[in-house]
């Protein structure tokens, strides 16, 4: 069964850190870029960070310098290290992969940043 399973969310104070993980089925992880999106209540989904199969990365302007995306190809897992968290980072963080033109989504992990 093809799946993406996120973990690592929680409640943190502003200025704190969290590390999110997304475990993916090997069939959709290998050779494909992986992305983290987030969606806050009442807001549109936003692309936060992406990493290619080769390790090249890009970030939304709002998280540059604070978030780092990485991948462990041996574990079929992508990570999002989030530092200096702000209340506006509060959202459901969802992992995404595209394989053979098909979008796959996890259910997300909730991040809440208190001020």
PDB file of N, CA and C in Angstrom:
ATOM      1  N   UNK A   1       0.846  -1.187   0.000  1.00  0.00           N
ATOM      2  CA  UNK A   1       0.000   0.000   0.000  1.00  0.00           C
ATOM      3  C   UNK A   1       0.884   1.239   0.000  1.00  0.00           C
ATOM      4  N   UNK A   2       0.619   2.125  -0.961  1.00  0.00           N
ATOM      5  CA  UNK A   2       1.390   3.352  -1.061  1.00  0.00           C
ATOM      6  C   UNK A   2       0.942   4.315   0.021  1.00  0.00           C
ATOM      7  N   UNK A   3       1.901   4.841   0.762  1.00  0.00           N
ATOM      8  CA  UNK A   3       1.499   5.757   1.815  1.00  0.00           C
ATOM      9  C   UNK A   3       2.624   6.697   2.223  1.00  0.00           C
ATOM     10  N   UNK A   4       2.183   7.792   2.837  1.00  0.00           N
ATOM     11  CA  UNK A   4       3.067   8.774   3.446  1.00  0.00           C
ATOM     12  C   UNK A   4       2.557   8.983   4.861  1.00  0.00           C
ATOM     13  N   UNK A   5       3.434   8.872   5.839  1.00  0.00           N
ATOM     14  CA  UNK A   5       3.033   9.001   7.235  1.00  0.00           C
ATOM     15  C   UNK A   5       3.924  10.022   7.925  1.00  0.00           C
ATOM     16  N   UNK A   6       3.304  11.127   8.339  1.00  0.00           N
ATOM     17  CA  UNK A   6       4.044  12.187   9.012  1.00  0.00           C
ATOM     18  C   UNK A   6       4.018  12.003  10.526  1.00  0.00           C
ATOM     19  N   UNK A   7       5.041  12.545  11.170  1.00  0.00           N
ATOM     20  CA  UNK A   7       5.102  12.541  12.626  1.00  0.00           C
ATOM     21  C   UNK A   7       5.986  13.683  13.086  1.00  0.00           C
ATOM     22  N   UNK A   8       5.934  13.968  14.385  1.00  0.00           N
ATOM     23  CA  UNK A   8       6.827  14.961  14.966  1.00  0.00           C
ATOM     24  C   UNK A   8       6.204  16.289  15.321  1.00  0.00           C
ATOM     25  N   UNK A   9       4.950  16.484  14.969  1.00  0.00           N
ATOM     26  CA  UNK A   9       4.298  17.740  15.306  1.00  0.00           C
ATOM     27  C   UNK A   9       4.007  17.837  16.796  1.00  0.00           C
ATOM     28  N   UNK A  10       3.551  19.013  17.211  1.00  0.00           N
ATOM     29  CA  UNK A  10       3.222  19.215  18.616  1.00  0.00           C
ATOM     30  C   UNK A  10       3.099  20.675  18.949  1.00  0.00           C
ATOM     31  N   UNK A  11       3.035  20.937  20.236  1.00  0.00           N
ATOM     32  CA  UNK A  11       2.931  22.300  20.744  1.00  0.00           C
ATOM     33  C   UNK A  11       4.302  22.767  21.196  1.00  0.00           C
ATOM     34  N   UNK A  12       4.701  23.950  20.725  1.00  0.00           N
ATOM     35  CA  UNK A  12       6.010  24.491  21.082  1.00  0.00           C
ATOM     36  C   UNK A  12       5.883  25.994  21.267  1.00  0.00           C
ATOM     37  N   UNK A  13       6.723  26.544  22.120  1.00  0.00           N
ATOM     38  CA  UNK A  13       6.721  27.991  22.310  1.00  0.00           C
ATOM     39  C   UNK A  13       7.472  28.678  21.177  1.00  0.00           C
ATOM     40  N   UNK A  14       7.113  29.919  20.930  1.00  0.00           N
ATOM     41  CA  UNK A  14       7.818  30.700  19.922  1.00  0.00           C
ATOM     42  C   UNK A  14       9.317  30.704  20.218  1.00  0.00           C
ATOM     43  N   UNK A  15      10.102  30.534  19.169  1.00  0.00           N
ATOM     44  CA  UNK A  15      11.549  30.455  19.312  1.00  0.00           C
ATOM     45  C   UNK A  15      12.071  29.038  19.435  1.00  0.00           C
ATOM     46  N   UNK A  16      11.160  28.097  19.638  1.00  0.00           N
ATOM     47  CA  UNK A  16      11.544  26.709  19.798  1.00  0.00           C
ATOM     48  C   UNK A  16      11.753  25.985  18.471  1.00  0.00           C
ATOM     49  N   UNK A  17      11.987  24.692  18.572  1.00  0.00           N
ATOM     50  CA  UNK A  17      12.287  23.869  17.394  1.00  0.00           C
ATOM     51  C   UNK A  17      11.460  22.587  17.412  1.00  0.00           C
ATOM     52  N   UNK A  18      11.211  22.084  16.214  1.00  0.00           N
ATOM     53  CA  UNK A  18      10.598  20.771  16.030  1.00  0.00           C
ATOM     54  C   UNK A  18      11.233  20.120  14.808  1.00  0.00           C
ATOM     55  N   UNK A  19      11.223  18.805  14.802  1.00  0.00           N
ATOM     56  CA  UNK A  19      11.694  18.061  13.632  1.00  0.00           C
ATOM     57  C   UNK A  19      10.570  17.146  13.175  1.00  0.00           C
ATOM     58  N   UNK A  20      10.094  17.386  11.982  1.00  0.00           N
ATOM     59  CA  UNK A  20       9.051  16.555  11.397  1.00  0.00           C
ATOM     60  C   UNK A  20       9.675  15.450  10.551  1.00  0.00           C
ATOM     61  N   UNK A  21       9.006  14.315  10.523  1.00  0.00           N
ATOM     62  CA  UNK A  21       9.431  13.190   9.696  1.00  0.00           C
ATOM     63  C   UNK A  21       8.282  12.743   8.812  1.00  0.00           C
ATOM     64  N   UNK A  22       8.608  12.248   7.648  1.00  0.00           N
ATOM     65  CA  UNK A  22       7.624  11.674   6.737  1.00  0.00           C
ATOM     66  C   UNK A  22       8.193  10.369   6.197  1.00  0.00           C
ATOM     67  N   UNK A  23       7.599   9.265   6.636  1.00  0.00           N
ATOM     68  CA  UNK A  23       8.016   7.955   6.143  1.00  0.00           C
ATOM     69  C   UNK A  23       7.178   7.612   4.922  1.00  0.00           C
ATOM     70  N   UNK A  24       7.855   7.277   3.838  1.00  0.00           N
ATOM     71  CA  UNK A  24       7.161   7.040   2.574  1.00  0.00           C
ATOM     72  C   UNK A  24       7.347   5.607   2.100  1.00  0.00           C
ATOM     73  N   UNK A  25       6.389   5.154   1.343  1.00  0.00           N
ATOM     74  CA  UNK A  25       6.556   3.875   0.662  1.00  0.00           C
ATOM     75  C   UNK A  25       7.709   4.012  -0.324  1.00  0.00           C
ATOM     76  N   UNK A  26       8.491   2.946  -0.410  1.00  0.00           N
ATOM     77  CA  UNK A  26       9.680   3.004  -1.251  1.00  0.00           C
ATOM     78  C   UNK A  26       9.338   3.320  -2.707  1.00  0.00           C
ATOM     79  N   UNK A  27       8.208   2.824  -3.148  1.00  0.00           N
ATOM     80  CA  UNK A  27       7.834   2.975  -4.567  1.00  0.00           C
ATOM     81  C   UNK A  27       7.614   4.427  -4.962  1.00  0.00           C
ATOM     82  N   UNK A  28       7.238   5.277  -4.005  1.00  0.00           N
ATOM     83  CA  UNK A  28       7.008   6.683  -4.350  1.00  0.00           C
ATOM     84  C   UNK A  28       8.139   7.574  -3.866  1.00  0.00           C
ATOM     85  N   UNK A  29       9.028   7.043  -3.064  1.00  0.00           N
ATOM     86  CA  UNK A  29      10.121   7.845  -2.529  1.00  0.00           C
ATOM     87  C   UNK A  29      11.319   7.845  -3.476  1.00  0.00           C
ATOM     88  N   UNK A  30      11.704   6.649  -3.900  1.00  0.00           N
ATOM     89  CA  UNK A  30      12.928   6.510  -4.691  1.00  0.00           C
ATOM     90  C   UNK A  30      12.871   7.315  -5.991  1.00  0.00           C
ATOM     91  N   UNK A  31      13.863   8.175  -6.154  1.00  0.00           N
ATOM     92  CA  UNK A  31      14.001   8.889  -7.411  1.00  0.00           C
ATOM     93  C   UNK A  31      13.061  10.056  -7.603  1.00  0.00           C
ATOM     94  N   UNK A  32      12.252  10.354  -6.610  1.00  0.00           N
ATOM     95  CA  UNK A  32      11.273  11.433  -6.746  1.00  0.00           C
ATOM     96  C   UNK A  32      11.559  12.575  -5.782  1.00  0.00           C
ATOM     97  N   UNK A  33      11.218  13.797  -6.202  1.00  0.00           N
ATOM     98  CA  UNK A  33      11.300  14.906  -5.237  1.00  0.00           C
ATOM     99  C   UNK A  33      10.244  14.722  -4.162  1.00  0.00           C
ATOM    100  N   UNK A  34      10.544  15.260  -2.995  1.00  0.00           N
ATOM    101  CA  UNK A  34       9.615  15.219  -1.873  1.00  0.00           C
ATOM    102  C   UNK A  34       9.361  16.652  -1.406  1.00  0.00           C
ATOM    103  N   UNK A  35       8.155  16.887  -0.946  1.00  0.00           N
ATOM    104  CA  UNK A  35       7.781  18.253  -0.562  1.00  0.00           C
ATOM    105  C   UNK A  35       7.041  18.259   0.768  1.00  0.00           C
ATOM    106  N   UNK A  36       7.210  19.335   1.487  1.00  0.00           N
ATOM    107  CA  UNK A  36       6.399  19.630   2.672  1.00  0.00           C
ATOM    108  C   UNK A  36       5.516  20.827   2.353  1.00  0.00           C
ATOM    109  N   UNK A  37       4.234  20.656   2.609  1.00  0.00           N
ATOM    110  CA  UNK A  37       3.264  21.740   2.521  1.00  0.00           C
ATOM    111  C   UNK A  37       2.713  21.989   3.922  1.00  0.00           C
ATOM    112  N   UNK A  38       2.073  23.137   4.074  1.00  0.00           N
ATOM    113  CA  UNK A  38       1.346  23.398   5.315  1.00  0.00           C
ATOM    114  C   UNK A  38       0.050  24.141   4.998  1.00  0.00           C
ATOM    115  N   UNK A  39      -0.906  23.942   5.874  1.00  0.00           N
ATOM    116  CA  UNK A  39      -2.188  24.623   5.723  1.00  0.00           C
ATOM    117  C   UNK A  39      -2.700  25.025   7.089  1.00  0.00           C
ATOM    118  N   UNK A  40      -2.854  26.319   7.273  1.00  0.00           N
ATOM    119  CA  UNK A  40      -3.418  26.849   8.500  1.00  0.00           C
ATOM    120  C   UNK A  40      -4.934  26.960   8.341  1.00  0.00           C
ATOM    121  N   UNK A  41      -5.669  26.956   9.442  1.00  0.00           N
ATOM    122  CA  UNK A  41      -7.132  27.073   9.356  1.00  0.00           C
ATOM    123  C   UNK A  41      -7.545  28.318   8.583  1.00  0.00           C
ATOM    124  N   UNK A  42      -8.425  28.128   7.604  1.00  0.00           N
ATOM    125  CA  UNK A  42      -8.910  29.254   6.831  1.00  0.00           C
ATOM    126  C   UNK A  42      -7.946  29.771   5.785  1.00  0.00           C
ATOM    127  N   UNK A  43      -6.804  29.113   5.644  1.00  0.00           N
ATOM    128  CA  UNK A  43      -5.797  29.565   4.691  1.00  0.00           C
ATOM    129  C   UNK A  43      -5.616  28.525   3.569  1.00  0.00           C
ATOM    130  N   UNK A  44      -5.000  28.994   2.474  1.00  0.00           N
ATOM    131  CA  UNK A  44      -4.688  28.058   1.395  1.00  0.00           C
ATOM    132  C   UNK A  44      -3.437  27.255   1.736  1.00  0.00           C
ATOM    133  N   UNK A  45      -3.349  26.102   1.116  1.00  0.00           N
ATOM    134  CA  UNK A  45      -2.162  25.275   1.311  1.00  0.00           C
ATOM    135  C   UNK A  45      -0.944  25.976   0.721  1.00  0.00           C
ATOM    136  N   UNK A  46       0.175  25.901   1.436  1.00  0.00           N
ATOM    137  CA  UNK A  46       1.394  26.615   1.051  1.00  0.00           C
ATOM    138  C   UNK A  46       2.539  25.629   0.954  1.00  0.00           C
ATOM    139  N   UNK A  47       3.306  25.714  -0.137  1.00  0.00           N
ATOM    140  CA  UNK A  47       4.515  24.905  -0.264  1.00  0.00           C
ATOM    141  C   UNK A  47       5.585  25.483   0.651  1.00  0.00           C
ATOM    142  N   UNK A  48       6.106  24.673   1.542  1.00  0.00           N
ATOM    143  CA  UNK A  48       7.101  25.129   2.513  1.00  0.00           C
ATOM    144  C   UNK A  48       8.516  24.831   2.032  1.00  0.00           C
ATOM    145  N   UNK A  49       8.742  23.588   1.615  1.00  0.00           N
ATOM    146  CA  UNK A  49      10.102  23.190   1.220  1.00  0.00           C
ATOM    147  C   UNK A  49      10.026  21.988   0.311  1.00  0.00           C
ATOM    148  N   UNK A  50      11.049  21.847  -0.532  1.00  0.00           N
ATOM    149  CA  UNK A  50      11.112  20.728  -1.458  1.00  0.00           C
ATOM    150  C   UNK A  50      12.553  20.252  -1.568  1.00  0.00           C
ATOM    151  N   UNK A  51      12.700  18.971  -1.858  1.00  0.00           N
ATOM    152  CA  UNK A  51      14.040  18.404  -2.048  1.00  0.00           C
ATOM    153  C   UNK A  51      13.978  17.411  -3.206  1.00  0.00           C
ATOM    154  N   UNK A  52      14.940  17.526  -4.120  1.00  0.00           N
ATOM    155  CA  UNK A  52      14.979  16.608  -5.243  1.00  0.00           C
ATOM    156  C   UNK A  52      15.604  15.286  -4.812  1.00  0.00           C
ATOM    157  N   UNK A  53      15.547  14.318  -5.727  1.00  0.00           N
ATOM    158  CA  UNK A  53      16.164  13.027  -5.430  1.00  0.00           C
ATOM    159  C   UNK A  53      17.666  13.182  -5.190  1.00  0.00           C
ATOM    160  N   UNK A  54      18.263  14.171  -5.831  1.00  0.00           N
ATOM    161  CA  UNK A  54      19.693  14.410  -5.683  1.00  0.00           C
ATOM    162  C   UNK A  54      20.071  15.278  -4.508  1.00  0.00           C
ATOM    163  N   UNK A  55      19.059  15.820  -3.810  1.00  0.00           N
ATOM    164  CA  UNK A  55      19.344  16.599  -2.613  1.00  0.00           C
ATOM    165  C   UNK A  55      19.281  18.103  -2.766  1.00  0.00           C
ATOM    166  N   UNK A  56      18.955  18.603  -3.952  1.00  0.00           N
ATOM    167  CA  UNK A  56      18.787  20.047  -4.103  1.00  0.00           C
ATOM    168  C   UNK A  56      17.516  20.483  -3.397  1.00  0.00           C
ATOM    169  N   UNK A  57      17.575  21.659  -2.780  1.00  0.00           N
ATOM    170  CA  UNK A  57      16.460  22.109  -1.963  1.00  0.00           C
ATOM    171  C   UNK A  57      15.982  23.494  -2.368  1.00  0.00           C
ATOM    172  N   UNK A  58      14.727  23.777  -2.058  1.00  0.00           N
ATOM    173  CA  UNK A  58      14.243  25.148  -2.129  1.00  0.00           C
ATOM    174  C   UNK A  58      13.178  25.352  -1.068  1.00  0.00           C
ATOM    175  N   UNK A  59      12.993  26.622  -0.710  1.00  0.00           N
ATOM    176  CA  UNK A  59      12.156  26.973   0.433  1.00  0.00           C
ATOM    177  C   UNK A  59      11.266  28.162   0.128  1.00  0.00           C
ATOM    178  N   UNK A  60      10.145  28.200   0.826  1.00  0.00           N
ATOM    179  CA  UNK A  60       9.332  29.405   0.806  1.00  0.00           C
ATOM    180  C   UNK A  60      10.107  30.530   1.482  1.00  0.00           C
ATOM    181  N   UNK A  61       9.910  31.744   1.004  1.00  0.00           N
ATOM    182  CA  UNK A  61      10.631  32.877   1.580  1.00  0.00           C
ATOM    183  C   UNK A  61      10.387  32.999   3.078  1.00  0.00           C
ATOM    184  N   UNK A  62       9.193  32.630   3.507  1.00  0.00           N
ATOM    185  CA  UNK A  62       8.811  32.813   4.909  1.00  0.00           C
ATOM    186  C   UNK A  62       9.575  31.901   5.867  1.00  0.00           C
ATOM    187  N   UNK A  63      10.222  30.854   5.329  1.00  0.00           N
ATOM    188  CA  UNK A  63      10.922  29.905   6.211  1.00  0.00           C
ATOM    189  C   UNK A  63      12.419  29.829   5.927  1.00  0.00           C
ATOM    190  N   UNK A  64      12.893  30.538   4.906  1.00  0.00           N
ATOM    191  CA  UNK A  64      14.322  30.491   4.569  1.00  0.00           C
ATOM    192  C   UNK A  64      15.166  30.912   5.765  1.00  0.00           C
ATOM    193  N   UNK A  65      16.203  30.126   6.016  1.00  0.00           N
ATOM    194  CA  UNK A  65      17.093  30.414   7.131  1.00  0.00           C
ATOM    195  C   UNK A  65      16.635  29.832   8.454  1.00  0.00           C
ATOM    196  N   UNK A  66      15.387  29.356   8.492  1.00  0.00           N
ATOM    197  CA  UNK A  66      14.874  28.764   9.740  1.00  0.00           C
ATOM    198  C   UNK A  66      14.565  27.269   9.593  1.00  0.00           C
ATOM    199  N   UNK A  67      14.112  26.864   8.427  1.00  0.00           N
ATOM    200  CA  UNK A  67      13.734  25.464   8.179  1.00  0.00           C
ATOM    201  C   UNK A  67      14.765  24.798   7.273  1.00  0.00           C
ATOM    202  N   UNK A  68      14.963  23.494   7.493  1.00  0.00           N
ATOM    203  CA  UNK A  68      15.860  22.712   6.650  1.00  0.00           C
ATOM    204  C   UNK A  68      15.185  21.400   6.285  1.00  0.00           C
ATOM    205  N   UNK A  69      15.090  21.128   4.991  1.00  0.00           N
ATOM    206  CA  UNK A  69      14.548  19.857   4.524  1.00  0.00           C
ATOM    207  C   UNK A  69      15.704  18.931   4.178  1.00  0.00           C
ATOM    208  N   UNK A  70      15.529  17.657   4.498  1.00  0.00           N
ATOM    209  CA  UNK A  70      16.561  16.667   4.178  1.00  0.00           C
ATOM    210  C   UNK A  70      15.888  15.331   3.931  1.00  0.00           C
ATOM    211  N   UNK A  71      16.636  14.406   3.374  1.00  0.00           N
ATOM    212  CA  UNK A  71      16.078  13.081   3.119  1.00  0.00           C
ATOM    213  C   UNK A  71      17.103  12.012   3.417  1.00  0.00           C
ATOM    214  N   UNK A  72      16.600  10.869   3.881  1.00  0.00           N
ATOM    215  CA  UNK A  72      17.429   9.698   4.120  1.00  0.00           C
ATOM    216  C   UNK A  72      16.931   8.625   3.164  1.00  0.00           C
ATOM    217  N   UNK A  73      17.664   8.424   2.086  1.00  0.00           N
ATOM    218  CA  UNK A  73      17.204   7.501   1.054  1.00  0.00           C
ATOM    219  C   UNK A  73      17.209   6.053   1.531  1.00  0.00           C
ATOM    220  N   UNK A  74      18.032   5.730   2.507  1.00  0.00           N
ATOM    221  CA  UNK A  74      18.062   4.368   3.033  1.00  0.00           C
ATOM    222  C   UNK A  74      16.816   4.063   3.860  1.00  0.00           C
ATOM    223  N   UNK A  75      16.219   5.116   4.423  1.00  0.00           N
ATOM    224  CA  UNK A  75      15.042   4.928   5.276  1.00  0.00           C
ATOM    225  C   UNK A  75      13.753   5.384   4.596  1.00  0.00           C
ATOM    226  N   UNK A  76      13.849   5.845   3.344  1.00  0.00           N
ATOM    227  CA  UNK A  76      12.668   6.343   2.630  1.00  0.00           C
ATOM    228  C   UNK A  76      11.940   7.408   3.446  1.00  0.00           C
ATOM    229  N   UNK A  77      12.696   8.294   4.016  1.00  0.00           N
ATOM    230  CA  UNK A  77      12.136   9.287   4.925  1.00  0.00           C
ATOM    231  C   UNK A  77      12.647  10.676   4.575  1.00  0.00           C
ATOM    232  N   UNK A  78      11.751  11.644   4.658  1.00  0.00           N
ATOM    233  CA  UNK A  78      12.124  13.043   4.477  1.00  0.00           C
ATOM    234  C   UNK A  78      11.847  13.766   5.792  1.00  0.00           C
ATOM    235  N   UNK A  79      12.703  14.719   6.099  1.00  0.00           N
ATOM    236  CA  UNK A  79      12.610  15.436   7.362  1.00  0.00           C
ATOM    237  C   UNK A  79      12.419  16.931   7.116  1.00  0.00           C
ATOM    238  N   UNK A  80      11.861  17.590   8.111  1.00  0.00           N
ATOM    239  CA  UNK A  80      11.805  19.048   8.093  1.00  0.00           C
ATOM    240  C   UNK A  80      12.212  19.532   9.483  1.00  0.00           C
ATOM    241  N   UNK A  81      13.415  20.060   9.566  1.00  0.00           N
ATOM    242  CA  UNK A  81      13.894  20.654  10.808  1.00  0.00           C
ATOM    243  C   UNK A  81      13.432  22.104  10.847  1.00  0.00           C
ATOM    244  N   UNK A  82      12.700  22.447  11.885  1.00  0.00           N
ATOM    245  CA  UNK A  82      12.120  23.779  11.998  1.00  0.00           C
ATOM    246  C   UNK A  82      12.678  24.458  13.243  1.00  0.00           C
ATOM    247  N   UNK A  83      13.377  25.547  13.050  1.00  0.00           N
ATOM    248  CA  UNK A  83      13.974  26.299  14.144  1.00  0.00           C
ATOM    249  C   UNK A  83      13.379  27.701  14.208  1.00  0.00           C
ATOM    250  N   UNK A  84      13.581  28.347  15.325  1.00  0.00           N
ATOM    251  CA  UNK A  84      13.075  29.709  15.545  1.00  0.00           C
ATOM    252  C   UNK A  84      11.618  29.807  15.102  1.00  0.00           C
ATOM    253  N   UNK A  85      10.814  28.910  15.632  1.00  0.00           N
ATOM    254  CA  UNK A  85       9.411  28.855  15.220  1.00  0.00           C
ATOM    255  C   UNK A  85       8.663  30.100  15.669  1.00  0.00           C
ATOM    256  N   UNK A  86       7.707  30.487  14.833  1.00  0.00           N
ATOM    257  CA  UNK A  86       6.886  31.663  15.086  1.00  0.00           C
ATOM    258  C   UNK A  86       5.414  31.248  15.154  1.00  0.00           C
ATOM    259  N   UNK A  87       4.585  32.024  15.824  1.00  0.00           N
ATOM    260  CA  UNK A  87       3.156  31.682  15.861  1.00  0.00           C
ATOM    261  C   UNK A  87       2.550  31.520  14.470  1.00  0.00           C
ATOM    262  N   UNK A  88       3.032  32.260  13.500  1.00  0.00           N
ATOM    263  CA  UNK A  88       2.487  32.154  12.139  1.00  0.00           C
ATOM    264  C   UNK A  88       2.900  30.863  11.430  1.00  0.00           C
ATOM    265  N   UNK A  89       3.769  30.065  12.053  1.00  0.00           N
ATOM    266  CA  UNK A  89       4.105  28.750  11.512  1.00  0.00           C
ATOM    267  C   UNK A  89       3.072  27.695  11.911  1.00  0.00           C
ATOM    268  N   UNK A  90       2.125  28.054  12.760  1.00  0.00           N
ATOM    269  CA  UNK A  90       1.088  27.120  13.185  1.00  0.00           C
ATOM    270  C   UNK A  90       0.281  26.644  11.987  1.00  0.00           C
ATOM    271  N   UNK A  91       0.219  25.329  11.803  1.00  0.00           N
ATOM    272  CA  UNK A  91      -0.470  24.755  10.642  1.00  0.00           C
ATOM    273  C   UNK A  91      -0.410  23.232  10.723  1.00  0.00           C
ATOM    274  N   UNK A  92      -1.173  22.596   9.833  1.00  0.00           N
ATOM    275  CA  UNK A  92      -1.025  21.165   9.607  1.00  0.00           C
ATOM    276  C   UNK A  92       0.020  20.978   8.505  1.00  0.00           C
ATOM    277  N   UNK A  93       1.079  20.265   8.799  1.00  0.00           N
ATOM    278  CA  UNK A  93       2.177  20.065   7.855  1.00  0.00           C
ATOM    279  C   UNK A  93       1.994  18.711   7.178  1.00  0.00           C
ATOM    280  N   UNK A  94       1.968  18.750   5.859  1.00  0.00           N
ATOM    281  CA  UNK A  94       1.633  17.574   5.062  1.00  0.00           C
ATOM    282  C   UNK A  94       2.774  17.262   4.099  1.00  0.00           C
ATOM    283  N   UNK A  95       3.079  15.993   3.980  1.00  0.00           N
ATOM    284  CA  UNK A  95       4.125  15.505   3.091  1.00  0.00           C
ATOM    285  C   UNK A  95       3.513  15.150   1.731  1.00  0.00           C
ATOM    286  N   UNK A  96       4.265  15.404   0.673  1.00  0.00           N
ATOM    287  CA  UNK A  96       3.771  15.163  -0.680  1.00  0.00           C
ATOM    288  C   UNK A  96       4.849  14.517  -1.534  1.00  0.00           C
ATOM    289  N   UNK A  97       4.409  13.597  -2.384  1.00  0.00           N
ATOM    290  CA  UNK A  97       5.293  13.014  -3.390  1.00  0.00           C
ATOM    291  C   UNK A  97       4.508  12.895  -4.691  1.00  0.00           C
ATOM    292  N   UNK A  98       5.204  13.036  -5.802  1.00  0.00           N
ATOM    293  CA  UNK A  98       4.591  12.837  -7.112  1.00  0.00           C
ATOM    294  C   UNK A  98       5.354  11.721  -7.806  1.00  0.00           C
ATOM    295  N   UNK A  99       4.637  10.691  -8.170  1.00  0.00           N
ATOM    296  CA  UNK A  99       5.258   9.544  -8.820  1.00  0.00           C
ATOM    297  C   UNK A  99       4.446   9.168 -10.043  1.00  0.00           C
ATOM    298  N   UNK A 100       5.077   9.152 -11.196  1.00  0.00           N
ATOM    299  CA  UNK A 100       4.404   8.855 -12.481  1.00  0.00           C
ATOM    300  C   UNK A 100       3.166   9.727 -12.654  1.00  0.00           C
ATOM    301  N   UNK A 101       3.297  10.993 -12.278  1.00  0.00           N
ATOM    302  CA  UNK A 101       2.212  11.946 -12.472  1.00  0.00           C
ATOM    303  C   UNK A 101       1.099  11.883 -11.453  1.00  0.00           C
ATOM    304  N   UNK A 102       1.219  11.017 -10.474  1.00  0.00           N
ATOM    305  CA  UNK A 102       0.173  10.887  -9.452  1.00  0.00           C
ATOM    306  C   UNK A 102       0.653  11.563  -8.165  1.00  0.00           C
ATOM    307  N   UNK A 103      -0.197  12.420  -7.614  1.00  0.00           N
ATOM    308  CA  UNK A 103       0.105  13.086  -6.349  1.00  0.00           C
ATOM    309  C   UNK A 103      -0.284  12.191  -5.181  1.00  0.00           C
ATOM    310  N   UNK A 104       0.631  12.048  -4.245  1.00  0.00           N
ATOM    311  CA  UNK A 104       0.364  11.307  -3.019  1.00  0.00           C
ATOM    312  C   UNK A 104       0.511  12.264  -1.830  1.00  0.00           C
ATOM    313  N   UNK A 105      -0.416  12.145  -0.893  1.00  0.00           N
ATOM    314  CA  UNK A 105      -0.437  13.039   0.269  1.00  0.00           C
ATOM    315  C   UNK A 105      -0.569  12.238   1.560  1.00  0.00           C
ATOM    316  N   UNK A 106       0.129  12.704   2.580  1.00  0.00           N
ATOM    317  CA  UNK A 106      -0.106  12.169   3.899  1.00  0.00           C
ATOM    318  C   UNK A 106      -1.281  12.888   4.549  1.00  0.00           C
ATOM    319  N   UNK A 107      -1.571  12.507   5.786  1.00  0.00           N
ATOM    320  CA  UNK A 107      -2.660  13.158   6.505  1.00  0.00           C
ATOM    321  C   UNK A 107      -2.181  14.394   7.252  1.00  0.00           C
ATOM    322  N   UNK A 108      -0.887  14.468   7.460  1.00  0.00           N
ATOM    323  CA  UNK A 108      -0.327  15.644   8.098  1.00  0.00           C
ATOM    324  C   UNK A 108      -0.047  15.456   9.575  1.00  0.00           C
ATOM    325  N   UNK A 109       0.745  16.384  10.095  1.00  0.00           N
ATOM    326  CA  UNK A 109       1.043  16.441  11.517  1.00  0.00           C
ATOM    327  C   UNK A 109       0.885  17.897  11.955  1.00  0.00           C
ATOM    328  N   UNK A 110       0.189  18.114  13.054  1.00  0.00           N
ATOM    329  CA  UNK A 110      -0.181  19.455  13.466  1.00  0.00           C
ATOM    330  C   UNK A 110       0.935  20.102  14.279  1.00  0.00           C
ATOM    331  N   UNK A 111       1.292  21.300  13.889  1.00  0.00           N
ATOM    332  CA  UNK A 111       2.282  22.108  14.600  1.00  0.00           C
ATOM    333  C   UNK A 111       1.572  23.341  15.150  1.00  0.00           C
ATOM    334  N   UNK A 112       1.696  23.538  16.449  1.00  0.00           N
ATOM    335  CA  UNK A 112       1.111  24.709  17.089  1.00  0.00           C
ATOM    336  C   UNK A 112       2.212  25.469  17.827  1.00  0.00           C
ATOM    337  N   UNK A 113       2.383  26.727  17.479  1.00  0.00           N
ATOM    338  CA  UNK A 113       3.414  27.562  18.083  1.00  0.00           C
ATOM    339  C   UNK A 113       2.731  28.629  18.932  1.00  0.00           C
ATOM    340  N   UNK A 114       2.985  28.605  20.210  1.00  0.00           N
ATOM    341  CA  UNK A 114       2.370  29.578  21.117  1.00  0.00           C
ATOM    342  C   UNK A 114       3.279  30.795  21.283  1.00  0.00           C
ATOM    343  N   UNK A 115       2.652  31.935  21.477  1.00  0.00           N
ATOM    344  CA  UNK A 115       3.429  33.181  21.617  1.00  0.00           C
ATOM    345  C   UNK A 115       3.787  33.447  23.063  1.00  0.00           C
TER     346      UNK A 115
END
